[in-house]
Coordinates of C-alpha atoms and ligand atoms in Angstrom, one line a residue:
Chain Y
M1 CA 22.0 -1.2 13.0
S2 CA 19.7 -0.3 15.9
D3 CA 18.3 2.6 13.9
V4 CA 16.6 0.9 11.0
S5 CA 14.4 3.7 9.6
P6 CA 11.6 1.9 7.8
L7 CA 11.2 3.8 4.6
R8 CA 12.1 6.9 2.7
S9 CA 11.0 7.6 -0.8
N10 CA 12.6 10.3 -2.8
R11 CA 11.3 10.8 -6.2
A12 CA 13.3 13.9 -6.9
T13 CA 16.7 12.5 -6.3
G14 CA 15.7 9.3 -8.1
S15 CA 14.9 11.1 -11.3
I16 CA 17.9 13.3 -11.1
A17 CA 20.1 10.2 -10.8
R18 CA 18.4 8.7 -13.8
W19 CA 18.9 11.8 -15.8
G20 CA 22.7 11.9 -15.1
R21 CA 23.4 8.1 -14.9
R22 CA 26.0 8.1 -17.6
P23 CA 28.2 10.9 -16.4
E24 CA 28.0 9.3 -12.9
T25 CA 29.3 6.0 -14.0
G26 CA 32.1 7.6 -16.0
L27 CA 33.1 9.8 -13.0
S28 CA 33.0 6.9 -10.6
A29 CA 35.3 4.7 -12.9
L30 CA 37.6 7.7 -13.2
L31 CA 37.6 8.1 -9.4
F32 CA 38.5 4.4 -9.1
V33 CA 41.4 4.7 -11.6
I34 CA 42.8 7.8 -9.8
V35 CA 42.6 6.4 -6.3
T36 CA 44.1 3.1 -7.4
A37 CA 46.9 4.7 -9.4
G38 CA 47.6 7.2 -6.6
W39 CA 47.7 4.4 -4.0
E40 CA 50.2 2.4 -6.1
I41 CA 52.3 5.4 -6.8
I42 CA 52.5 6.5 -3.1
V43 CA 53.2 3.0 -1.8
R44 CA 56.0 2.6 -4.3
L45 CA 57.5 6.1 -4.0
L46 CA 57.5 6.0 -0.2
D47 CA 58.6 2.4 -0.2
V48 CA 56.0 1.5 2.4
S49 CA 56.4 -1.9 4.0
S50 CA 54.0 -4.4 2.4
L51 CA 53.2 -5.5 5.9
V52 CA 51.5 -2.1 6.5
I53 CA 49.8 -1.6 3.2
S54 CA 50.2 -3.4 -0.1
P55 CA 50.1 -1.8 -3.5
P56 CA 46.9 -2.5 -5.6
S57 CA 49.0 -4.6 -7.9
A58 CA 49.9 -7.0 -5.1
I59 CA 46.3 -7.2 -4.1
A60 CA 45.3 -7.9 -7.6
L61 CA 47.9 -10.6 -7.8
A62 CA 46.6 -12.2 -4.5
L63 CA 43.1 -11.9 -5.8
W64 CA 44.1 -13.7 -9.0
G65 CA 45.8 -16.4 -7.0
N66 CA 42.7 -16.9 -4.9
L67 CA 40.4 -17.2 -7.9
G68 CA 42.5 -20.0 -9.3
S69 CA 42.6 -22.1 -6.1
A70 CA 40.0 -24.7 -5.1
R71 CA 40.6 -24.2 -1.5
F72 CA 39.5 -20.6 -1.8
Y73 CA 36.2 -21.6 -3.3
Y74 CA 35.7 -24.0 -0.6
H75 CA 36.0 -21.2 2.0
A76 CA 33.9 -18.8 0.0
G77 CA 31.3 -21.5 -0.5
I78 CA 31.0 -22.0 3.3
T79 CA 30.7 -18.3 3.9
L80 CA 28.1 -17.9 1.2
W81 CA 26.1 -20.8 2.6
E82 CA 26.2 -19.3 6.1
I83 CA 25.1 -15.9 4.7
L84 CA 22.2 -17.4 2.7
A85 CA 20.9 -19.9 5.2
G86 CA 21.2 -17.2 8.0
F87 CA 19.4 -14.7 5.8
V88 CA 16.6 -17.1 4.8
I89 CA 16.0 -18.3 8.3
G90 CA 16.3 -14.9 9.9
S91 CA 14.0 -13.2 7.4
L92 CA 11.4 -16.0 7.4
V93 CA 11.1 -15.9 11.2
G94 CA 11.2 -12.1 11.0
L95 CA 8.4 -12.1 8.4
V96 CA 6.2 -14.4 10.5
I97 CA 6.6 -12.5 13.7
G98 CA 6.3 -9.1 11.8
I99 CA 3.1 -10.1 10.1
A100 CA 1.7 -11.6 13.4
I101 CA 2.5 -8.4 15.3
G102 CA 1.0 -6.3 12.4
Q103 CA -2.1 -8.4 12.3
W104 CA -2.9 -8.8 16.1
K105 CA -2.5 -5.5 18.0
I106 CA -2.2 -7.4 21.3
L107 CA 1.1 -8.9 20.1
E108 CA 2.5 -5.5 19.6
K109 CA 2.1 -4.9 23.3
T110 CA 3.1 -8.3 24.5
V111 CA 5.7 -9.8 22.1
Y112 CA 7.2 -6.7 20.5
P113 CA 9.0 -5.4 23.6
Y114 CA 10.9 -8.6 23.9
V115 CA 11.8 -8.4 20.2
V116 CA 13.2 -4.9 20.9
A117 CA 15.0 -6.1 24.0
L118 CA 16.6 -8.9 22.0
Q119 CA 17.7 -6.3 19.4
T120 CA 19.4 -4.1 22.1
V121 CA 21.8 -7.0 23.0
P122 CA 24.8 -6.6 20.8
K123 CA 25.1 -9.7 18.6
V124 CA 28.8 -9.6 18.8
A125 CA 28.7 -9.8 22.5
I126 CA 26.6 -12.9 22.6
A127 CA 28.3 -14.6 19.6
P128 CA 30.9 -16.4 21.8
M129 CA 28.0 -18.0 23.8
I130 CA 26.3 -18.9 20.6
I131 CA 29.4 -20.7 19.5
I132 CA 29.5 -22.6 22.7
W133 CA 25.9 -23.6 22.3
F134 CA 26.0 -24.5 18.6
G135 CA 29.6 -25.5 18.1
Y136 CA 32.4 -24.3 15.9
G137 CA 30.6 -25.6 12.7
L138 CA 28.2 -23.8 10.4
A139 CA 25.2 -23.9 12.7
S140 CA 26.5 -21.2 15.0
K141 CA 27.3 -18.8 12.1
I142 CA 23.9 -19.3 10.7
V143 CA 22.3 -18.6 14.0
I144 CA 24.3 -15.4 14.5
T145 CA 23.5 -14.3 11.0
A146 CA 19.8 -15.1 11.4
L147 CA 19.7 -13.1 14.6
I148 CA 21.2 -10.1 12.9
V149 CA 18.9 -10.3 9.8
F150 CA 15.7 -10.9 11.9
F151 CA 15.3 -7.4 13.3
P152 CA 15.3 -5.1 10.3
V153 CA 12.7 -7.5 8.6
V154 CA 10.4 -7.4 11.7
V155 CA 10.6 -3.7 12.1
N156 CA 10.0 -2.9 8.4
C157 CA 7.2 -5.5 8.2
I158 CA 5.3 -3.9 11.1
A159 CA 5.9 -0.4 9.7
G160 CA 4.7 -1.5 6.3
M161 CA 1.5 -3.0 7.6
E162 CA 0.7 0.0 9.7
A163 CA 1.2 2.1 6.6
A164 CA -1.9 0.5 4.9
S165 CA -4.4 3.0 3.8
T166 CA -7.5 3.1 6.2
Q167 CA -9.6 4.2 3.3
Q168 CA -8.5 1.2 1.2
I169 CA -9.3 -1.0 4.1
E170 CA -12.7 0.6 4.6
M171 CA -13.4 0.0 0.8
L172 CA -12.7 -3.6 1.3
M173 CA -14.8 -3.8 4.5
S174 CA -17.7 -2.3 2.6
F175 CA -17.6 -5.3 0.3
T176 CA -17.7 -7.6 3.4
A177 CA -14.0 -8.5 3.5
S178 CA -12.7 -10.6 6.2
R179 CA -9.6 -9.8 8.3
W180 CA -7.5 -12.2 6.2
Q181 CA -8.8 -10.8 3.0
I182 CA -7.8 -7.3 4.1
F183 CA -4.4 -8.7 5.1
R184 CA -3.9 -10.3 1.7
M185 CA -5.4 -7.6 -0.5
V186 CA -4.1 -4.5 1.1
K187 CA -1.9 -4.8 4.2
L188 CA 0.6 -7.3 2.8
Q189 CA 0.8 -5.4 -0.5
T190 CA 1.4 -2.1 1.2
A191 CA 4.1 -3.7 3.4
L192 CA 5.9 -5.4 0.5
P193 CA 8.1 -2.3 -0.5
Y194 CA 8.9 -1.9 3.2
I195 CA 9.7 -5.5 3.6
F196 CA 12.1 -5.4 0.7
A197 CA 13.8 -2.4 2.1
G198 CA 14.2 -4.4 5.3
L199 CA 15.5 -7.5 3.3
D200 CA 17.9 -5.3 1.4
V201 CA 19.4 -4.1 4.7
A202 CA 19.3 -7.6 6.0
I203 CA 21.2 -9.2 3.2
V204 CA 24.1 -6.8 3.7
L205 CA 24.0 -7.4 7.5
A206 CA 24.0 -11.2 6.8
V207 CA 27.5 -10.8 5.3
I208 CA 28.7 -9.0 8.4
G209 CA 27.0 -11.6 10.7
A210 CA 28.7 -14.5 9.0
I211 CA 32.1 -12.9 9.1
V212 CA 31.7 -11.9 12.8
G213 CA 30.7 -15.5 13.5
E214 CA 33.7 -16.8 11.8
F215 CA 36.0 -14.4 13.5
I216 CA 34.9 -15.6 16.9
G217 CA 35.3 -19.3 16.3
S218 CA 35.3 -21.3 13.1
Q219 CA 37.2 -23.9 11.2
A220 CA 36.5 -22.6 7.7
G221 CA 35.1 -19.7 5.7
L222 CA 36.4 -16.5 4.3
G223 CA 36.4 -14.9 7.9
N224 CA 38.5 -17.8 9.0
L225 CA 40.8 -17.3 6.1
L226 CA 41.0 -13.6 6.7
L227 CA 42.2 -14.2 10.3
Q228 CA 44.9 -16.6 9.0
K229 CA 46.0 -13.9 6.5
N230 CA 46.1 -11.4 9.3
F231 CA 48.2 -13.6 11.6
S232 CA 50.6 -14.3 8.7
M233 CA 50.8 -10.5 8.1
D234 CA 49.7 -11.1 4.5
T235 CA 48.1 -7.8 3.9
A236 CA 47.6 -8.2 0.2
G237 CA 45.8 -11.5 0.8
S238 CA 43.6 -9.9 3.4
F239 CA 42.6 -7.1 1.0
A240 CA 41.9 -9.7 -1.7
I241 CA 39.4 -11.5 0.6
L242 CA 37.8 -8.2 1.6
I243 CA 37.3 -7.4 -2.0
V244 CA 35.6 -10.8 -2.6
L245 CA 33.3 -10.2 0.4
S246 CA 32.4 -6.8 -0.8
V247 CA 31.6 -8.2 -4.3
M248 CA 29.4 -10.9 -2.6
G249 CA 27.5 -8.2 -0.7
I250 CA 27.0 -6.1 -3.8
V251 CA 25.8 -9.0 -5.9
L252 CA 23.3 -10.1 -3.2
H253 CA 22.1 -6.5 -2.8
K254 CA 21.6 -6.3 -6.6
L255 CA 19.7 -9.7 -6.7
M256 CA 17.5 -8.3 -3.9
T257 CA 16.9 -5.1 -5.8
A258 CA 15.9 -7.1 -9.0
L259 CA 13.6 -9.3 -6.9
K260 CA 12.0 -6.2 -5.5
R261 CA 11.4 -4.7 -8.9
R262 CA 9.5 -7.9 -10.0
V263 CA 7.4 -8.1 -6.8
V264 CA 6.6 -4.5 -6.4
F265 CA 6.3 -3.8 -10.1
W266 CA 3.3 -1.5 -9.5
M267 CA 5.3 1.2 -7.8
E268 CA 6.1 4.3 -9.7
P269 CA 9.4 3.6 -11.5
E270 CA 11.0 6.8 -10.2
A271 CA 10.0 6.2 -6.7
T272 CA 12.8 4.6 -4.8
I273 CA 12.9 3.3 -1.3
A274 CA 16.0 3.8 0.7
T275 CA 16.7 2.4 4.1
E276 CA 19.5 3.4 6.4
A277 CA 21.4 1.0 8.5
T278 CA 24.7 1.3 10.4
Chain L
M1 CA -36.8 -0.2 3.2
I2 CA -34.1 1.7 5.1
S3 CA -35.2 3.9 8.0
V4 CA -32.8 6.2 9.8
T5 CA -34.1 7.6 13.1
G6 CA -32.5 10.2 15.4
L7 CA -29.0 9.5 14.0
N8 CA -26.1 11.4 15.6
K9 CA -22.5 11.2 15.0
T10 CA -19.8 13.1 16.9
Y11 CA -16.1 12.7 16.1
A12 CA -13.7 12.9 19.0
T13 CA -10.7 15.1 17.9
R14 CA -7.2 15.4 19.3
A15 CA -7.7 19.1 20.0
G16 CA -10.5 18.1 22.4
A17 CA -13.6 19.7 21.2
P18 CA -15.8 17.1 19.6
V19 CA -17.1 17.7 16.0
F20 CA -20.9 17.3 15.6
A21 CA -20.9 15.8 12.2
L22 CA -24.5 14.6 12.2
S23 CA -27.3 15.8 14.4
D24 CA -30.7 14.2 14.6
V25 CA -30.9 12.8 11.0
N26 CA -34.2 11.2 10.1
L27 CA -34.7 9.6 6.8
E28 CA -36.6 6.8 5.1
I29 CA -35.6 5.3 1.8
A30 CA -38.0 2.9 0.1
Q31 CA -37.1 -0.1 -1.9
G32 CA -36.0 0.9 -5.4
E33 CA -36.0 4.6 -4.6
F34 CA -33.3 7.0 -6.0
V35 CA -32.3 9.5 -3.3
T36 CA -29.7 12.2 -3.8
V37 CA -28.0 14.2 -1.1
V38 CA -26.8 17.8 -1.5
G39 CA -25.1 20.1 1.0
P40 CA -22.1 22.2 1.3
S41 CA -18.6 20.7 2.0
G42 CA -18.2 19.4 5.5
C43 CA -21.9 19.1 6.3
G44 CA -21.6 15.3 7.0
K45 CA -22.6 13.7 3.8
T46 CA -19.7 11.2 3.7
T47 CA -20.2 10.6 7.4
L48 CA -23.9 9.6 6.7
L49 CA -22.8 7.4 3.8
K50 CA -20.2 5.6 5.8
I51 CA -22.6 4.9 8.7
L52 CA -25.2 3.6 6.2
A53 CA -22.5 1.4 4.7
G54 CA -21.8 0.0 8.1
I55 CA -18.0 0.9 8.1
L56 CA -18.4 3.8 10.6
Q57 CA -19.8 3.6 14.0
K58 CA -22.8 5.9 14.8
S59 CA -22.9 7.7 18.1
S60 CA -26.6 7.2 18.7
G61 CA -29.9 6.6 16.8
S62 CA -31.1 3.7 14.8
I63 CA -30.8 2.4 11.3
L64 CA -33.1 -0.4 10.2
V65 CA -33.0 -2.2 7.0
N66 CA -36.4 -4.0 6.6
G67 CA -36.7 -3.9 10.3
T68 CA -33.3 -5.3 11.3
P69 CA -30.5 -3.0 12.6
I70 CA -27.4 -2.8 10.4
E71 CA -24.0 -3.0 12.2
R72 CA -21.7 -4.1 9.4
P73 CA -21.7 -4.1 5.6
T74 CA -23.8 -6.6 3.7
R75 CA -23.2 -8.4 0.5
Q76 CA -26.1 -6.5 -1.1
L77 CA -24.3 -3.2 -0.8
G78 CA -22.2 -1.4 -3.4
V79 CA -20.2 1.6 -2.4
V80 CA -18.6 4.3 -4.6
F81 CA -16.2 6.4 -2.5
Q82 CA -15.4 10.0 -2.8
E83 CA -11.8 9.0 -3.9
A84 CA -11.5 6.1 -6.5
L85 CA -9.5 4.0 -3.9
L86 CA -8.2 1.6 -6.5
L87 CA -5.5 -0.8 -5.4
P88 CA -2.3 0.2 -7.3
W89 CA -1.0 -3.4 -7.4
R90 CA -4.1 -4.6 -9.3
N91 CA -4.9 -3.9 -12.9
V92 CA -8.3 -2.4 -13.9
L93 CA -10.0 -5.7 -14.3
Q94 CA -8.6 -7.2 -11.1
N95 CA -9.7 -4.0 -9.3
I96 CA -13.2 -4.4 -10.5
M97 CA -13.2 -8.0 -9.4
V98 CA -12.4 -7.1 -5.8
P99 CA -16.0 -7.5 -4.5
V100 CA -16.3 -10.8 -6.5
E101 CA -13.2 -12.1 -4.9
I102 CA -14.2 -11.0 -1.4
Q103 CA -17.6 -12.7 -1.7
G104 CA -16.3 -15.8 -3.4
L105 CA -18.6 -15.4 -6.4
D106 CA -18.1 -17.3 -9.6
R107 CA -15.1 -15.8 -11.3
S108 CA -16.0 -16.4 -14.9
T109 CA -19.6 -15.4 -14.7
F110 CA -18.7 -12.1 -13.0
E111 CA -15.7 -11.4 -15.1
A112 CA -18.1 -11.1 -18.1
S113 CA -20.2 -8.6 -16.2
A114 CA -17.0 -6.8 -15.2
R115 CA -16.0 -6.4 -18.9
Q116 CA -19.6 -5.2 -19.7
L117 CA -19.4 -2.7 -17.0
L118 CA -16.1 -1.5 -18.2
R119 CA -17.7 -0.9 -21.6
L120 CA -20.5 1.0 -19.9
V121 CA -18.2 3.4 -18.2
G122 CA -16.3 3.8 -21.5
L123 CA -13.1 2.0 -20.6
S124 CA -13.1 -1.1 -22.8
G125 CA -9.5 -2.0 -23.7
F126 CA -8.2 -0.7 -20.4
E127 CA -8.6 -4.1 -18.6
Q128 CA -4.8 -4.6 -18.2
K129 CA -3.9 -1.1 -17.3
Y130 CA -2.7 -0.2 -13.9
P131 CA -4.3 2.7 -11.9
R132 CA -1.3 4.9 -12.2
E133 CA -1.7 4.8 -15.9
L134 CA -5.2 6.3 -15.7
S135 CA -6.5 9.8 -15.2
G136 CA -8.5 10.7 -12.1
G137 CA -11.8 10.6 -14.0
M138 CA -10.9 7.2 -15.4
Q139 CA -10.0 5.9 -12.0
Q140 CA -13.3 7.1 -10.6
R141 CA -15.2 5.3 -13.4
V142 CA -13.4 2.1 -12.5
G143 CA -14.5 2.6 -8.9
I144 CA -18.1 2.8 -10.2
A145 CA -17.8 -0.4 -12.2
R146 CA -16.3 -2.0 -9.0
A147 CA -19.4 -1.0 -6.9
L148 CA -21.7 -2.5 -9.5
V149 CA -19.9 -5.8 -10.4
H150 CA -21.6 -8.0 -7.8
D151 CA -25.0 -6.6 -8.8
P152 CA -25.9 -5.1 -5.3
D153 CA -29.5 -4.1 -4.5
F154 CA -28.3 -1.1 -2.6
L155 CA -25.9 1.5 -4.0
L156 CA -24.2 4.2 -2.0
M157 CA -22.3 6.7 -4.1
D158 CA -20.2 9.5 -2.8
E159 CA -19.8 12.2 -5.5
P160 CA -19.2 9.5 -8.1
F161 CA -19.1 11.8 -11.0
G162 CA -17.2 14.7 -9.3
A163 CA -14.0 14.1 -11.2
L164 CA -15.7 13.9 -14.6
D165 CA -16.1 16.6 -17.3
A166 CA -19.6 17.9 -17.9
M167 CA -20.2 15.7 -21.0
T168 CA -19.1 12.5 -19.6
R169 CA -20.9 13.3 -16.4
E170 CA -24.3 13.7 -18.2
Q171 CA -23.7 10.5 -20.1
M172 CA -22.8 8.6 -16.9
N173 CA -26.0 10.1 -15.3
L174 CA -28.1 8.6 -18.0
E175 CA -26.3 5.2 -17.8
L176 CA -26.8 5.1 -14.1
L177 CA -30.5 5.8 -14.5
D178 CA -30.6 3.0 -17.0
I179 CA -29.0 0.5 -14.7
W180 CA -31.3 1.7 -11.8
A181 CA -34.4 1.3 -14.0
Q182 CA -33.5 -2.1 -15.3
K183 CA -32.4 -3.7 -12.0
R184 CA -34.6 -1.7 -9.6
K185 CA -31.7 -0.9 -7.2
T186 CA -32.0 1.4 -4.3
V187 CA -29.6 4.3 -4.7
L188 CA -28.3 7.0 -2.3
L189 CA -26.1 9.3 -4.3
I190 CA -24.2 12.4 -2.8
T191 CA -23.4 15.2 -5.2
H192 CA -22.2 18.8 -5.2
S193 CA -24.2 19.6 -8.3
I194 CA -27.7 20.8 -7.6
A195 CA -28.7 20.1 -11.2
E196 CA -27.5 16.5 -10.9
A197 CA -29.3 16.0 -7.7
V198 CA -32.6 17.1 -9.3
F199 CA -32.0 15.2 -12.6
L200 CA -31.4 11.9 -10.9
A201 CA -33.7 11.9 -7.8
D202 CA -37.0 10.8 -6.7
R203 CA -36.2 12.7 -3.6
I204 CA -33.5 15.2 -2.7
V205 CA -32.2 15.4 0.8
V206 CA -30.7 18.9 1.5
M207 CA -28.2 19.1 4.3
S208 CA -26.6 22.0 6.1
P209 CA -23.5 22.2 8.2
R210 CA -22.5 22.8 11.9
P211 CA -24.0 20.6 13.0
G212 CA -24.7 18.4 10.0
R213 CA -28.5 18.0 9.6
I214 CA -31.2 17.6 7.1
V215 CA -32.9 20.9 6.4
D216 CA -35.3 19.8 3.6
I217 CA -36.4 16.7 1.7
I218 CA -37.8 17.5 -1.7
D219 CA -40.0 15.0 -3.8
V220 CA -39.1 15.4 -7.4
D221 CA -42.1 14.7 -9.6
L222 CA -40.4 15.0 -13.0
P223 CA -41.5 12.2 -15.4
R224 CA -39.3 9.1 -16.0
P225 CA -37.4 8.1 -17.9
R226 CA -35.5 11.4 -17.6
D227 CA -33.7 12.9 -20.6
L228 CA -31.3 15.8 -20.9
D229 CA -34.0 18.1 -22.4
M230 CA -35.8 18.2 -19.1
I231 CA -33.0 20.2 -17.6
N232 CA -34.3 23.3 -19.6
S233 CA -37.9 22.8 -18.4
D234 CA -39.6 25.2 -16.0
A235 CA -40.4 22.4 -13.5
F236 CA -36.7 21.5 -13.4
G237 CA -35.7 25.1 -12.8
T238 CA -38.2 25.4 -9.9
Y239 CA -36.6 22.4 -8.2
V240 CA -33.1 23.8 -8.7
R241 CA -34.3 27.2 -7.2
R242 CA -35.9 25.5 -4.3
V243 CA -32.7 23.6 -3.4
R244 CA -30.5 26.6 -4.0
G245 CA -32.8 28.7 -1.8
H246 CA -31.4 26.8 1.2
F247 CA -27.9 27.9 0.6
G248 CA -29.0 31.6 0.3
S249 CA -26.6 34.2 -1.0
R250 CA -23.6 32.3 0.4
G251 CA -24.0 29.8 -2.4
M252 CA -22.6 26.3 -2.3
D253 CA -19.1 25.3 -3.2
A254 CA -19.8 23.6 -6.4
Ligands
LIG301 N1 -12.4 11.0 11.0 C1 -12.8 12.2 11.4 N2 -12.3 12.8 12.5 C2 -12.8 13.9 12.9 N3 -13.6 14.7 12.2 C3 -14.1 14.3 11.0 C4 -13.7 13.0 10.5 N4 -14.3 12.8 9.4 C5 -15.0 13.9 9.1 N5 -14.9 14.8 10.2 C6 -15.6 16.1 10.3 O1 -17.0 15.8 10.2 C7 -17.5 16.8 9.3 C8 -18.3 16.2 8.2 O2 -17.4 15.5 7.3 P1 -17.8 14.8 6.0 O3 -16.7 14.1 5.4 O4 -18.9 13.9 6.4 O5 -18.3 16.0 5.1 P2 -18.9 16.0 3.6 O6 -20.2 16.5 3.6 O7 -18.7 14.7 3.0 O8 -17.9 17.0 3.0 P3 -17.4 17.1 1.4 O9 -18.5 17.5 0.6 O10 -16.3 18.1 1.4 O11 -16.9 15.7 1.1 C9 -16.5 17.7 8.9 O12 -16.5 18.9 9.8 C10 -15.2 17.0 9.2 O13 -14.2 17.9 9.6
LIG302 MG1 -17.5 13.9 1.5

C-alpha cells in the first residue's frame, strides 16, 4: 500500500478489452466452473478433512445459511458501516489535506513530510493502540479504516493537481483569473480522475482496514465472526464470510467506477485509469 | 498606446546555457492599430505575446500602457493562444464563457454575445459539444470566440488561423477585420503567413531569431476596408516581397 502510483492510462489495452469483452466473460465463467468442479472433485476423491479445506458445496451451503440468518446481517451491517464511515472520513480528510498541499507550495514542504511519516507507520502495528484509545466498539474500526484510506487519497490528489496544464493555467490567468478560480476551473478538474483512482484504491483498502480492526479487538462484525469460525474450525463458514467480504469489495469498487464515469464524463471513453496498490 | 522599450527576455534552461528569446525589442502600438508579427519559428513571437499579456516575466526593459507599466493581465485583454487550450470538461459554450465567469460579468447578456460569436466563427449548433468532438480547426475557432466574448479593447492573437484551411482562413481574416473596424480594437496578431500579415496589418513587425529581435517594421498603406482582390495587386506584391526579403533564400517555415 506504500507504493500508490498515482495514475496510468492505457488506451491500447482499454480498447482491446472492449473489443473482446464477450469471449472474456465467457472464458472467466468457464474458468470458475472448472476450478470449482476440480476443487470439489479433488476434496471428495482424496477425502480431505473438512477442517483443512471444505468442498465448494459445503461453502455454498454455509453461505446459504448465512444469507437466511438475521444475526449474519447484523454483523455484515456493522462491518459495512465501519467501511463506509471510515472511507468517508478518511477520504474527506485526505481531500482537504491533499487540496491544501496542492494549493499552497509551502505546505508541501512543511506538512507533507509528516503525512508520509504517518504512512510509513504500519497501521496494523498501531491498531492495538487505537483500540485502547477508542475502545472495542465501532469508533476504533472507523479510525483504523480512515487512517488506511487517507493516504492514497492525499497522494493522488496532490499528483492530480500538479498535473494541471501550465498552458491552461496561463490561459485563465490572461483573463485575470484568481488563484481560486484557477483551482476551481482547472486544477480540481484535472485532479478528479486521479482522485477517483485514489478513492478506488481506498474503498478496497477500507474493507481490509475494517477487518483488520475487527481482528484485533471487536465485539461484532464480519471480522469478528470470521475469528469465531476459525476458532471453531468451521472452514466452510470462514470461506462463506470471505466470499461475502469479497462481494462487498467488488460492489463498492463498481459503485466507485460508476460514480467516476459520471463525474469525469469528459474523459475519452477508452482512456482508463488504473492504480496499483498492494 | 502601448510602448515597449528595450525589452529583453532570457530563459534559463536546465542544460545551463540561457536562451536569448528576445533582445532589445522596441515597439509602439497606437490605440486602434492592427499590428502583425511575422518571423521564423523560434524567433520569440510567442514569448513577446506572453510578456505583453502579462503572463510571462520579462528579463529587462519596460512596457507601458498609456504611461503605466503592466505587470499582470487586465480585463481589457483578450488572448488567442497558439494552441486552442479549451477545457475538456466544458462544452463549447461553457468554454467561450470562461472570461465572463472569471470577470463576474452578467451571464445572460454575455451568453447572447457568445452565441453570436459562435455564429461568426461558423460553429452555430455546436454549443453543447465537447472539445474532443471537434476538429483542431474548430477548437481554434472556439478559442477565438473565447478571446472576444468579453469585448476586450486589446487583442493578442498567436497564429489564430494556423489550423484552418485556406478558404476558412480568408473568411476569418475578413471577419476579424470587420470586428476590428466596428469596435476599434487594438490588435497584435502573430502569423506564419506573409500574405496574411500584409492583408491584415497597419504595420508589420518582422522578427528574426537567435537572438529574437525586430529587424524591420513596415507600414502598410493599402486602402481599407480590405478585400480579397487586393491580394493580386502590385502594391500587395511589393509588401510581400519586402517581408520575404528579410528571410532571404532560406525562406520561412510556412
Ligand atoms: N519556457 C521556455 N523555456 C526555455 N526556452 C524557451 C521557453 N519558451 C520558449 N523558449 C525558447 O525561446 C525561443 C523563442 O520561443 P517562442 O515560443 O517565443 O518562439 P515562436 O516565435 O513563438 O516560435 P513558433 O513560431 O514556432 O511558435 C525558442 O528558442 C525557444 O526554444
Ligand atoms: Mg509561437
